[in-house]
């Protein structure tokens, strides 16, 4: 079994990031989804900007990218975690936890106090992971049909 690693992607990784992000969108929503169609039209500059403005972490098995999560610092004290995805063949190996932990470590280093996320209510695997890491569900009238969770970093 190839070694697993998680790393933050940089602007120079834009091509690999683009391929991985589009693969994640295809797997999750399909190629006719509005978000997929928007991002499929991104230029190299768009992908580089995304990597510059948002912390993107990728999981690898050997040299093959198999997972992704992103974090965005919304304010001095808050960050938003989004787009956790793992290739079907990479699931069940602890990579989701490693991806989220990498994003939380990034937020902690930036002195963020609260990390929030949204998830589908029927995603039991994600809920189990987030709760194990200390996230709790918070009431939200903002987005019906989604669960909002929050973690205090202290």
mmCIF file with all atom_site columns, N, CA and C in Angstrom, residues 69-130:
data_model
loop_
_atom_site.group_PDB
_atom_site.id
_atom_site.type_symbol
_atom_site.label_atom_id
_atom_site.label_alt_id
_atom_site.label_comp_id
_atom_site.label_asym_id
_atom_site.label_entity_id
_atom_site.label_seq_id
_atom_site.pdbx_PDB_ins_code
_atom_site.Cartn_x
_atom_site.Cartn_y
_atom_site.Cartn_z
_atom_site.occupancy
_atom_site.B_iso_or_equiv
_atom_site.pdbx_formal_charge
_atom_site.auth_seq_id
_atom_site.auth_comp_id
_atom_site.auth_asym_id
_atom_site.auth_atom_id
_atom_site.pdbx_PDB_model_num
ATOM 1   N N  . UNK A 1 69  ? -9.623  19.249 0.895  1.00 0.00 ? 69  UNK A N  1
ATOM 2   C CA . UNK A 1 69  ? -10.442 20.082 1.777  1.00 0.00 ? 69  UNK A CA 1
ATOM 3   C C  . UNK A 1 69  ? -9.914  21.501 1.672  1.00 0.00 ? 69  UNK A C  1
ATOM 4   N N  . UNK A 1 70  ? -10.792 22.465 1.894  1.00 0.00 ? 70  UNK A N  1
ATOM 5   C CA . UNK A 1 70  ? -10.406 23.872 1.798  1.00 0.00 ? 70  UNK A CA 1
ATOM 6   C C  . UNK A 1 70  ? -10.803 24.615 3.062  1.00 0.00 ? 70  UNK A C  1
ATOM 7   N N  . UNK A 1 71  ? -10.078 25.693 3.339  1.00 0.00 ? 71  UNK A N  1
ATOM 8   C CA . UNK A 1 71  ? -10.400 26.570 4.464  1.00 0.00 ? 71  UNK A CA 1
ATOM 9   C C  . UNK A 1 71  ? -10.201 28.006 4.011  1.00 0.00 ? 71  UNK A C  1
ATOM 10  N N  . UNK A 1 72  ? -11.056 28.867 4.527  1.00 0.00 ? 72  UNK A N  1
ATOM 11  C CA . UNK A 1 72  ? -11.018 30.276 4.168  1.00 0.00 ? 72  UNK A CA 1
ATOM 12  C C  . UNK A 1 72  ? -11.151 31.092 5.443  1.00 0.00 ? 72  UNK A C  1
ATOM 13  N N  . UNK A 1 73  ? -10.238 32.032 5.657  1.00 0.00 ? 73  UNK A N  1
ATOM 14  C CA . UNK A 1 73  ? -10.327 32.887 6.832  1.00 0.00 ? 73  UNK A CA 1
ATOM 15  C C  . UNK A 1 73  ? -11.294 34.019 6.533  1.00 0.00 ? 73  UNK A C  1
ATOM 16  N N  . UNK A 1 74  ? -12.443 33.979 7.200  1.00 0.00 ? 74  UNK A N  1
ATOM 17  C CA . UNK A 1 74  ? -13.496 34.967 6.965  1.00 0.00 ? 74  UNK A CA 1
ATOM 18  C C  . UNK A 1 74  ? -13.231 36.289 7.673  1.00 0.00 ? 74  UNK A C  1
ATOM 19  N N  . UNK A 1 75  ? -12.636 36.197 8.853  1.00 0.00 ? 75  UNK A N  1
ATOM 20  C CA . UNK A 1 75  ? -12.299 37.386 9.640  1.00 0.00 ? 75  UNK A CA 1
ATOM 21  C C  . UNK A 1 75  ? -11.094 37.043 10.501 1.00 0.00 ? 75  UNK A C  1
ATOM 22  N N  . UNK A 1 76  ? -10.683 37.988 11.335 1.00 0.00 ? 76  UNK A N  1
ATOM 23  C CA . UNK A 1 76  ? -9.527  37.730 12.200 1.00 0.00 ? 76  UNK A CA 1
ATOM 24  C C  . UNK A 1 76  ? -9.778  36.539 13.118 1.00 0.00 ? 76  UNK A C  1
ATOM 25  N N  . UNK A 1 77  ? -11.035 36.292 13.468 1.00 0.00 ? 77  UNK A N  1
ATOM 26  C CA . UNK A 1 77  ? -11.341 35.251 14.449 1.00 0.00 ? 77  UNK A CA 1
ATOM 27  C C  . UNK A 1 77  ? -12.086 34.046 13.894 1.00 0.00 ? 77  UNK A C  1
ATOM 28  N N  . UNK A 1 78  ? -12.510 34.080 12.633 1.00 0.00 ? 78  UNK A N  1
ATOM 29  C CA . UNK A 1 78  ? -13.313 32.967 12.117 1.00 0.00 ? 78  UNK A CA 1
ATOM 30  C C  . UNK A 1 78  ? -12.774 32.439 10.790 1.00 0.00 ? 78  UNK A C  1
ATOM 31  N N  . UNK A 1 79  ? -12.945 31.137 10.626 1.00 0.00 ? 79  UNK A N  1
ATOM 32  C CA . UNK A 1 79  ? -12.584 30.484 9.361  1.00 0.00 ? 79  UNK A CA 1
ATOM 33  C C  . UNK A 1 79  ? -13.717 29.548 8.983  1.00 0.00 ? 79  UNK A C  1
ATOM 34  N N  . UNK A 1 80  ? -13.814 29.301 7.706  1.00 0.00 ? 80  UNK A N  1
ATOM 35  C CA . UNK A 1 80  ? -14.850 28.435 7.156  1.00 0.00 ? 80  UNK A CA 1
ATOM 36  C C  . UNK A 1 80  ? -14.168 27.249 6.478  1.00 0.00 ? 80  UNK A C  1
ATOM 37  N N  . UNK A 1 81  ? -14.568 26.044 6.847  1.00 0.00 ? 81  UNK A N  1
ATOM 38  C CA . UNK A 1 81  ? -14.043 24.809 6.284  1.00 0.00 ? 81  UNK A CA 1
ATOM 39  C C  . UNK A 1 81  ? -15.040 24.304 5.247  1.00 0.00 ? 81  UNK A C  1
ATOM 40  N N  . UNK A 1 82  ? -14.556 23.901 4.066  1.00 0.00 ? 82  UNK A N  1
ATOM 41  C CA . UNK A 1 82  ? -15.503 23.474 3.039  1.00 0.00 ? 82  UNK A CA 1
ATOM 42  C C  . UNK A 1 82  ? -14.889 22.482 2.061  1.00 0.00 ? 82  UNK A C  1
ATOM 43  N N  . UNK A 1 83  ? -15.766 21.830 1.341  1.00 0.00 ? 83  UNK A N  1
ATOM 44  C CA . UNK A 1 83  ? -15.420 20.951 0.214  1.00 0.00 ? 83  UNK A CA 1
ATOM 45  C C  . UNK A 1 83  ? -14.530 19.762 0.572  1.00 0.00 ? 83  UNK A C  1
ATOM 46  N N  . UNK A 1 84  ? -14.836 19.123 1.694  1.00 0.00 ? 84  UNK A N  1
ATOM 47  C CA . UNK A 1 84  ? -14.129 17.883 2.013  1.00 0.00 ? 84  UNK A CA 1
ATOM 48  C C  . UNK A 1 84  ? -14.569 16.809 1.028  1.00 0.00 ? 84  UNK A C  1
ATOM 49  N N  . UNK A 1 85  ? -13.597 16.175 0.387  1.00 0.00 ? 85  UNK A N  1
ATOM 50  C CA . UNK A 1 85  ? -13.886 15.109 -0.578 1.00 0.00 ? 85  UNK A CA 1
ATOM 51  C C  . UNK A 1 85  ? -12.751 14.102 -0.588 1.00 0.00 ? 85  UNK A C  1
ATOM 52  N N  . UNK A 1 86  ? -13.130 12.819 -0.687 1.00 0.00 ? 86  UNK A N  1
ATOM 53  C CA . UNK A 1 86  ? -12.157 11.744 -0.858 1.00 0.00 ? 86  UNK A CA 1
ATOM 54  C C  . UNK A 1 86  ? -12.602 10.835 -1.992 1.00 0.00 ? 86  UNK A C  1
ATOM 55  N N  . UNK A 1 87  ? -11.649 10.429 -2.795 1.00 0.00 ? 87  UNK A N  1
ATOM 56  C CA . UNK A 1 87  ? -11.887 9.428  -3.821 1.00 0.00 ? 87  UNK A CA 1
ATOM 57  C C  . UNK A 1 87  ? -12.462 8.186  -3.147 1.00 0.00 ? 87  UNK A C  1
ATOM 58  N N  . UNK A 1 88  ? -13.427 7.571  -3.801 1.00 0.00 ? 88  UNK A N  1
ATOM 59  C CA . UNK A 1 88  ? -14.093 6.386  -3.248 1.00 0.00 ? 88  UNK A CA 1
ATOM 60  C C  . UNK A 1 88  ? -13.086 5.336  -2.770 1.00 0.00 ? 88  UNK A C  1
ATOM 61  N N  . UNK A 1 89  ? -12.035 5.104  -3.525 1.00 0.00 ? 89  UNK A N  1
ATOM 62  C CA . UNK A 1 89  ? -11.040 4.079  -3.191 1.00 0.00 ? 89  UNK A CA 1
ATOM 63  C C  . UNK A 1 89  ? -10.147 4.469  -2.014 1.00 0.00 ? 89  UNK A C  1
ATOM 64  N N  . UNK A 1 90  ? -10.153 5.741  -1.636 1.00 0.00 ? 90  UNK A N  1
ATOM 65  C CA . UNK A 1 90  ? -9.290  6.200  -0.548 1.00 0.00 ? 90  UNK A CA 1
ATOM 66  C C  . UNK A 1 90  ? -10.033 6.301  0.777  1.00 0.00 ? 90  UNK A C  1
ATOM 67  N N  . UNK A 1 91  ? -11.322 6.067  0.765  1.00 0.00 ? 91  UNK A N  1
ATOM 68  C CA . UNK A 1 91  ? -12.113 6.209  1.987  1.00 0.00 ? 91  UNK A CA 1
ATOM 69  C C  . UNK A 1 91  ? -11.822 5.071  2.966  1.00 0.00 ? 91  UNK A C  1
ATOM 70  N N  . UNK A 1 92  ? -12.011 5.377  4.241  1.00 0.00 ? 92  UNK A N  1
ATOM 71  C CA . UNK A 1 92  ? -11.802 4.376  5.278  1.00 0.00 ? 92  UNK A CA 1
ATOM 72  C C  . UNK A 1 92  ? -10.357 4.222  5.705  1.00 0.00 ? 92  UNK A C  1
ATOM 73  N N  . UNK A 1 93  ? -9.490  5.137  5.325  1.00 0.00 ? 93  UNK A N  1
ATOM 74  C CA . UNK A 1 93  ? -8.056  5.063  5.669  1.00 0.00 ? 93  UNK A CA 1
ATOM 75  C C  . UNK A 1 93  ? -7.621  6.184  6.610  1.00 0.00 ? 93  UNK A C  1
ATOM 76  N N  . UNK A 1 94  ? -8.571  6.953  7.114  1.00 0.00 ? 94  UNK A N  1
ATOM 77  C CA . UNK A 1 94  ? -8.226  8.041  8.024  1.00 0.00 ? 94  UNK A CA 1
ATOM 78  C C  . UNK A 1 94  ? -7.780  9.320  7.343  1.00 0.00 ? 94  UNK A C  1
ATOM 79  N N  . UNK A 1 95  ? -7.882  9.369  6.017  1.00 0.00 ? 95  UNK A N  1
ATOM 80  C CA . UNK A 1 95  ? -7.412  10.558 5.298  1.00 0.00 ? 95  UNK A CA 1
ATOM 81  C C  . UNK A 1 95  ? -8.315  11.771 5.510  1.00 0.00 ? 95  UNK A C  1
ATOM 82  N N  . UNK A 1 96  ? -9.603  11.568 5.677  1.00 0.00 ? 96  UNK A N  1
ATOM 83  C CA . UNK A 1 96  ? -10.501 12.699 5.925  1.00 0.00 ? 96  UNK A CA 1
ATOM 84  C C  . UNK A 1 96  ? -10.108 13.397 7.226  1.00 0.00 ? 96  UNK A C  1
ATOM 85  N N  . UNK A 1 97  ? -9.844  12.616 8.248  1.00 0.00 ? 97  UNK A N  1
ATOM 86  C CA . UNK A 1 97  ? -9.413  13.186 9.533  1.00 0.00 ? 97  UNK A CA 1
ATOM 87  C C  . UNK A 1 97  ? -8.109  13.959 9.353  1.00 0.00 ? 97  UNK A C  1
ATOM 88  N N  . UNK A 1 98  ? -7.177  13.400 8.601  1.00 0.00 ? 98  UNK A N  1
ATOM 89  C CA . UNK A 1 98  ? -5.892  14.070 8.386  1.00 0.00 ? 98  UNK A CA 1
ATOM 90  C C  . UNK A 1 98  ? -6.068  15.371 7.601  1.00 0.00 ? 98  UNK A C  1
ATOM 91  N N  . UNK A 1 99  ? -6.963  15.371 6.618  1.00 0.00 ? 99  UNK A N  1
ATOM 92  C CA . UNK A 1 99  ? -7.230  16.585 5.853  1.00 0.00 ? 99  UNK A CA 1
ATOM 93  C C  . UNK A 1 99  ? -7.825  17.674 6.748  1.00 0.00 ? 99  UNK A C  1
ATOM 94  N N  . UNK A 1 100 ? -8.858  17.321 7.501  1.00 0.00 ? 100 UNK A N  1
ATOM 95  C CA . UNK A 1 100 ? -9.512  18.309 8.361  1.00 0.00 ? 100 UNK A CA 1
ATOM 96  C C  . UNK A 1 100 ? -8.544  18.793 9.432  1.00 0.00 ? 100 UNK A C  1
ATOM 97  N N  . UNK A 1 101 ? -7.763  17.900 10.000 1.00 0.00 ? 101 UNK A N  1
ATOM 98  C CA . UNK A 1 101 ? -6.778  18.293 11.016 1.00 0.00 ? 101 UNK A CA 1
ATOM 99  C C  . UNK A 1 101 ? -5.757  19.271 10.439 1.00 0.00 ? 101 UNK A C  1
ATOM 100 N N  . UNK A 1 102 ? -5.323  19.047 9.217  1.00 0.00 ? 102 UNK A N  1
ATOM 101 C CA . UNK A 1 102 ? -4.394  19.979 8.573  1.00 0.00 ? 102 UNK A CA 1
ATOM 102 C C  . UNK A 1 102 ? -5.019  21.366 8.443  1.00 0.00 ? 102 UNK A C  1
ATOM 103 N N  . UNK A 1 103 ? -6.290  21.412 8.055  1.00 0.00 ? 103 UNK A N  1
ATOM 104 C CA . UNK A 1 103 ? -6.984  22.701 7.933  1.00 0.00 ? 103 UNK A CA 1
ATOM 105 C C  . UNK A 1 103 ? -7.158  23.360 9.299  1.00 0.00 ? 103 UNK A C  1
ATOM 106 N N  . UNK A 1 104 ? -7.473  22.576 10.312 1.00 0.00 ? 104 UNK A N  1
ATOM 107 C CA . UNK A 1 104 ? -7.618  23.132 11.662 1.00 0.00 ? 104 UNK A CA 1
ATOM 108 C C  . UNK A 1 104 ? -6.281  23.638 12.198 1.00 0.00 ? 104 UNK A C  1
ATOM 109 N N  . UNK A 1 105 ? -5.213  22.927 11.912 1.00 0.00 ? 105 UNK A N  1
ATOM 110 C CA . UNK A 1 105 ? -3.881  23.389 12.322 1.00 0.00 ? 105 UNK A CA 1
ATOM 111 C C  . UNK A 1 105 ? -3.552  24.722 11.654 1.00 0.00 ? 105 UNK A C  1
ATOM 112 N N  . UNK A 1 106 ? -3.895  24.835 10.377 1.00 0.00 ? 106 UNK A N  1
ATOM 113 C CA . UNK A 1 106 ? -3.694  26.096 9.638  1.00 0.00 ? 106 UNK A CA 1
ATOM 114 C C  . UNK A 1 106 ? -4.462  27.227 10.324 1.00 0.00 ? 106 UNK A C  1
ATOM 115 N N  . UNK A 1 107 ? -5.721  26.968 10.657 1.00 0.00 ? 107 UNK A N  1
ATOM 116 C CA . UNK A 1 107 ? -6.554  27.985 11.310 1.00 0.00 ? 107 UNK A CA 1
ATOM 117 C C  . UNK A 1 107 ? -5.976  28.364 12.675 1.00 0.00 ? 107 UNK A C  1
ATOM 118 N N  . UNK A 1 108 ? -5.540  27.377 13.418 1.00 0.00 ? 108 UNK A N  1
ATOM 119 C CA . UNK A 1 108 ? -4.962  27.634 14.739 1.00 0.00 ? 108 UNK A CA 1
ATOM 120 C C  . UNK A 1 108 ? -3.716  28.513 14.631 1.00 0.00 ? 108 UNK A C  1
ATOM 121 N N  . UNK A 1 109 ? -2.854  28.218 13.654 1.00 0.00 ? 109 UNK A N  1
ATOM 122 C CA . UNK A 1 109 ? -1.645  29.031 13.454 1.00 0.00 ? 109 UNK A CA 1
ATOM 123 C C  . UNK A 1 109 ? -1.987  30.477 13.091 1.00 0.00 ? 109 UNK A C  1
ATOM 124 N N  . UNK A 1 110 ? -3.149  30.680 12.502 1.00 0.00 ? 110 UNK A N  1
ATOM 125 C CA . UNK A 1 110 ? -3.582  32.031 12.125 1.00 0.00 ? 110 UNK A CA 1
ATOM 126 C C  . UNK A 1 110 ? -4.373  32.706 13.251 1.00 0.00 ? 110 UNK A C  1
ATOM 127 N N  . UNK A 1 111 ? -4.417  32.046 14.396 1.00 0.00 ? 111 UNK A N  1
ATOM 128 C CA . UNK A 1 111 ? -5.095  32.550 15.602 1.00 0.00 ? 111 UNK A CA 1
ATOM 129 C C  . UNK A 1 111 ? -6.606  32.671 15.436 1.00 0.00 ? 111 UNK A C  1
ATOM 130 N N  . UNK A 1 112 ? -7.156  31.853 14.572 1.00 0.00 ? 112 UNK A N  1
ATOM 131 C CA . UNK A 1 112 ? -8.606  31.789 14.416 1.00 0.00 ? 112 UNK A CA 1
ATOM 132 C C  . UNK A 1 112 ? -9.198  31.205 15.695 1.00 0.00 ? 112 UNK A C  1
ATOM 133 N N  . UNK A 1 113 ? -10.328 31.723 16.118 1.00 0.00 ? 113 UNK A N  1
ATOM 134 C CA . UNK A 1 113 ? -10.965 31.234 17.342 1.00 0.00 ? 113 UNK A CA 1
ATOM 135 C C  . UNK A 1 113 ? -12.116 30.266 17.050 1.00 0.00 ? 113 UNK A C  1
ATOM 136 N N  . UNK A 1 114 ? -12.781 30.425 15.905 1.00 0.00 ? 114 UNK A N  1
ATOM 137 C CA . UNK A 1 114 ? -13.935 29.584 15.592 1.00 0.00 ? 114 UNK A CA 1
ATOM 138 C C  . UNK A 1 114 ? -13.884 29.141 14.137 1.00 0.00 ? 114 UNK A C  1
ATOM 139 N N  . UNK A 1 115 ? -14.086 27.846 13.918 1.00 0.00 ? 115 UNK A N  1
ATOM 140 C CA . UNK A 1 115 ? -14.164 27.279 12.565 1.00 0.00 ? 115 UNK A CA 1
ATOM 141 C C  . UNK A 1 115 ? -15.576 26.755 12.378 1.00 0.00 ? 115 UNK A C  1
ATOM 142 N N  . UNK A 1 116 ? -16.196 27.137 11.266 1.00 0.00 ? 116 UNK A N  1
ATOM 143 C CA . UNK A 1 116 ? -17.542 26.647 10.956 1.00 0.00 ? 116 UNK A CA 1
ATOM 144 C C  . UNK A 1 116 ? -17.510 25.869 9.644  1.00 0.00 ? 116 UNK A C  1
ATOM 145 N N  . UNK A 1 117 ? -18.558 25.082 9.453  1.00 0.00 ? 117 UNK A N  1
ATOM 146 C CA . UNK A 1 117 ? -18.727 24.334 8.210  1.00 0.00 ? 117 UNK A CA 1
ATOM 147 C C  . UNK A 1 117 ? -20.202 24.050 8.009  1.00 0.00 ? 117 UNK A C  1
ATOM 148 N N  . UNK A 1 118 ? -20.550 23.669 6.797  1.00 0.00 ? 118 UNK A N  1
ATOM 149 C CA . UNK A 1 118 ? -21.906 23.216 6.471  1.00 0.00 ? 118 UNK A CA 1
ATOM 150 C C  . UNK A 1 118 ? -21.781 21.837 5.859  1.00 0.00 ? 118 UNK A C  1
ATOM 151 N N  . UNK A 1 119 ? -22.776 21.011 6.130  1.00 0.00 ? 119 UNK A N  1
ATOM 152 C CA . UNK A 1 119 ? -22.760 19.663 5.574  1.00 0.00 ? 119 UNK A CA 1
ATOM 153 C C  . UNK A 1 119 ? -24.181 19.188 5.311  1.00 0.00 ? 119 UNK A C  1
ATOM 154 N N  . UNK A 1 120 ? -24.291 18.196 4.469  1.00 0.00 ? 120 UNK A N  1
ATOM 155 C CA . UNK A 1 120 ? -25.582 17.590 4.197  1.00 0.00 ? 120 UNK A CA 1
ATOM 156 C C  . UNK A 1 120 ? -26.045 16.838 5.445  1.00 0.00 ? 120 UNK A C  1
ATOM 157 N N  . UNK A 1 121 ? -27.329 16.926 5.793  1.00 0.00 ? 121 UNK A N  1
ATOM 158 C CA . UNK A 1 121 ? -27.794 16.300 7.031  1.00 0.00 ? 121 UNK A CA 1
ATOM 159 C C  . UNK A 1 121 ? -27.695 14.771 7.043  1.00 0.00 ? 121 UNK A C  1
ATOM 160 N N  . UNK A 1 122 ? -27.674 14.140 5.880  1.00 0.00 ? 122 UNK A N  1
ATOM 161 C CA . UNK A 1 122 ? -27.642 12.672 5.837  1.00 0.00 ? 122 UNK A CA 1
ATOM 162 C C  . UNK A 1 122 ? -26.230 12.112 5.652  1.00 0.00 ? 122 UNK A C  1
ATOM 163 N N  . UNK A 1 123 ? -25.202 12.941 5.785  1.00 0.00 ? 123 UNK A N  1
ATOM 164 C CA . UNK A 1 123 ? -23.827 12.481 5.628  1.00 0.00 ? 123 UNK A CA 1
ATOM 165 C C  . UNK A 1 123 ? -23.296 12.023 6.990  1.00 0.00 ? 123 UNK A C  1
ATOM 166 N N  . UNK A 1 124 ? -23.646 10.797 7.356  1.00 0.00 ? 124 UNK A N  1
ATOM 167 C CA . UNK A 1 124 ? -23.288 10.273 8.667  1.00 0.00 ? 124 UNK A CA 1
ATOM 168 C C  . UNK A 1 124 ? -21.785 10.153 8.874  1.00 0.00 ? 124 UNK A C  1
ATOM 169 N N  . UNK A 1 125 ? -21.052 9.770  7.833  1.00 0.00 ? 125 UNK A N  1
ATOM 170 C CA . UNK A 1 125 ? -19.599 9.631  7.968  1.00 0.00 ? 125 UNK A CA 1
ATOM 171 C C  . UNK A 1 125 ? -18.963 10.977 8.293  1.00 0.00 ? 125 UNK A C  1
ATOM 172 N N  . UNK A 1 126 ? -19.379 12.034 7.593  1.00 0.00 ? 126 UNK A N  1
ATOM 173 C CA . UNK A 1 126 ? -18.827 13.365 7.856  1.00 0.00 ? 126 UNK A CA 1
ATOM 174 C C  . UNK A 1 126 ? -19.204 13.835 9.258  1.00 0.00 ? 126 UNK A C  1
ATOM 175 N N  . UNK A 1 127 ? -20.460 13.633 9.634  1.00 0.00 ? 127 UNK A N  1
ATOM 176 C CA . UNK A 1 127 ? -20.899 14.051 10.980 1.00 0.00 ? 127 UNK A CA 1
ATOM 177 C C  . UNK A 1 127 ? -20.074 13.348 12.055 1.00 0.00 ? 127 UNK A C  1
ATOM 178 N N  . UNK A 1 128 ? -19.865 12.055 11.891 1.00 0.00 ? 128 UNK A N  1
ATOM 179 C CA . UNK A 1 128 ? -19.073 11.294 12.864 1.00 0.00 ? 128 UNK A CA 1
ATOM 180 C C  . UNK A 1 128 ? -17.661 11.865 12.976 1.00 0.00 ? 128 UNK A C  1
ATOM 181 N N  . UNK A 1 129 ? -17.042 12.151 11.842 1.00 0.00 ? 129 UNK A N  1
ATOM 182 C CA . UNK A 1 129 ? -15.697 12.733 11.834 1.00 0.00 ? 129 UNK A CA 1
ATOM 183 C C  . UNK A 1 129 ? -15.690 14.086 12.525 1.00 0.00 ? 129 UNK A C  1
ATOM 184 N N  . UNK A 1 130 ? -16.579 14.974 12.121 1.00 0.00 ? 130 UNK A N  1
ATOM 185 C CA . UNK A 1 130 ? -16.583 16.321 12.676 1.00 0.00 ? 130 UNK A CA 1
ATOM 186 C C  . UNK A 1 130 ? -16.853 16.307 14.180 1.00 0.00 ? 130 UNK A C  1
#
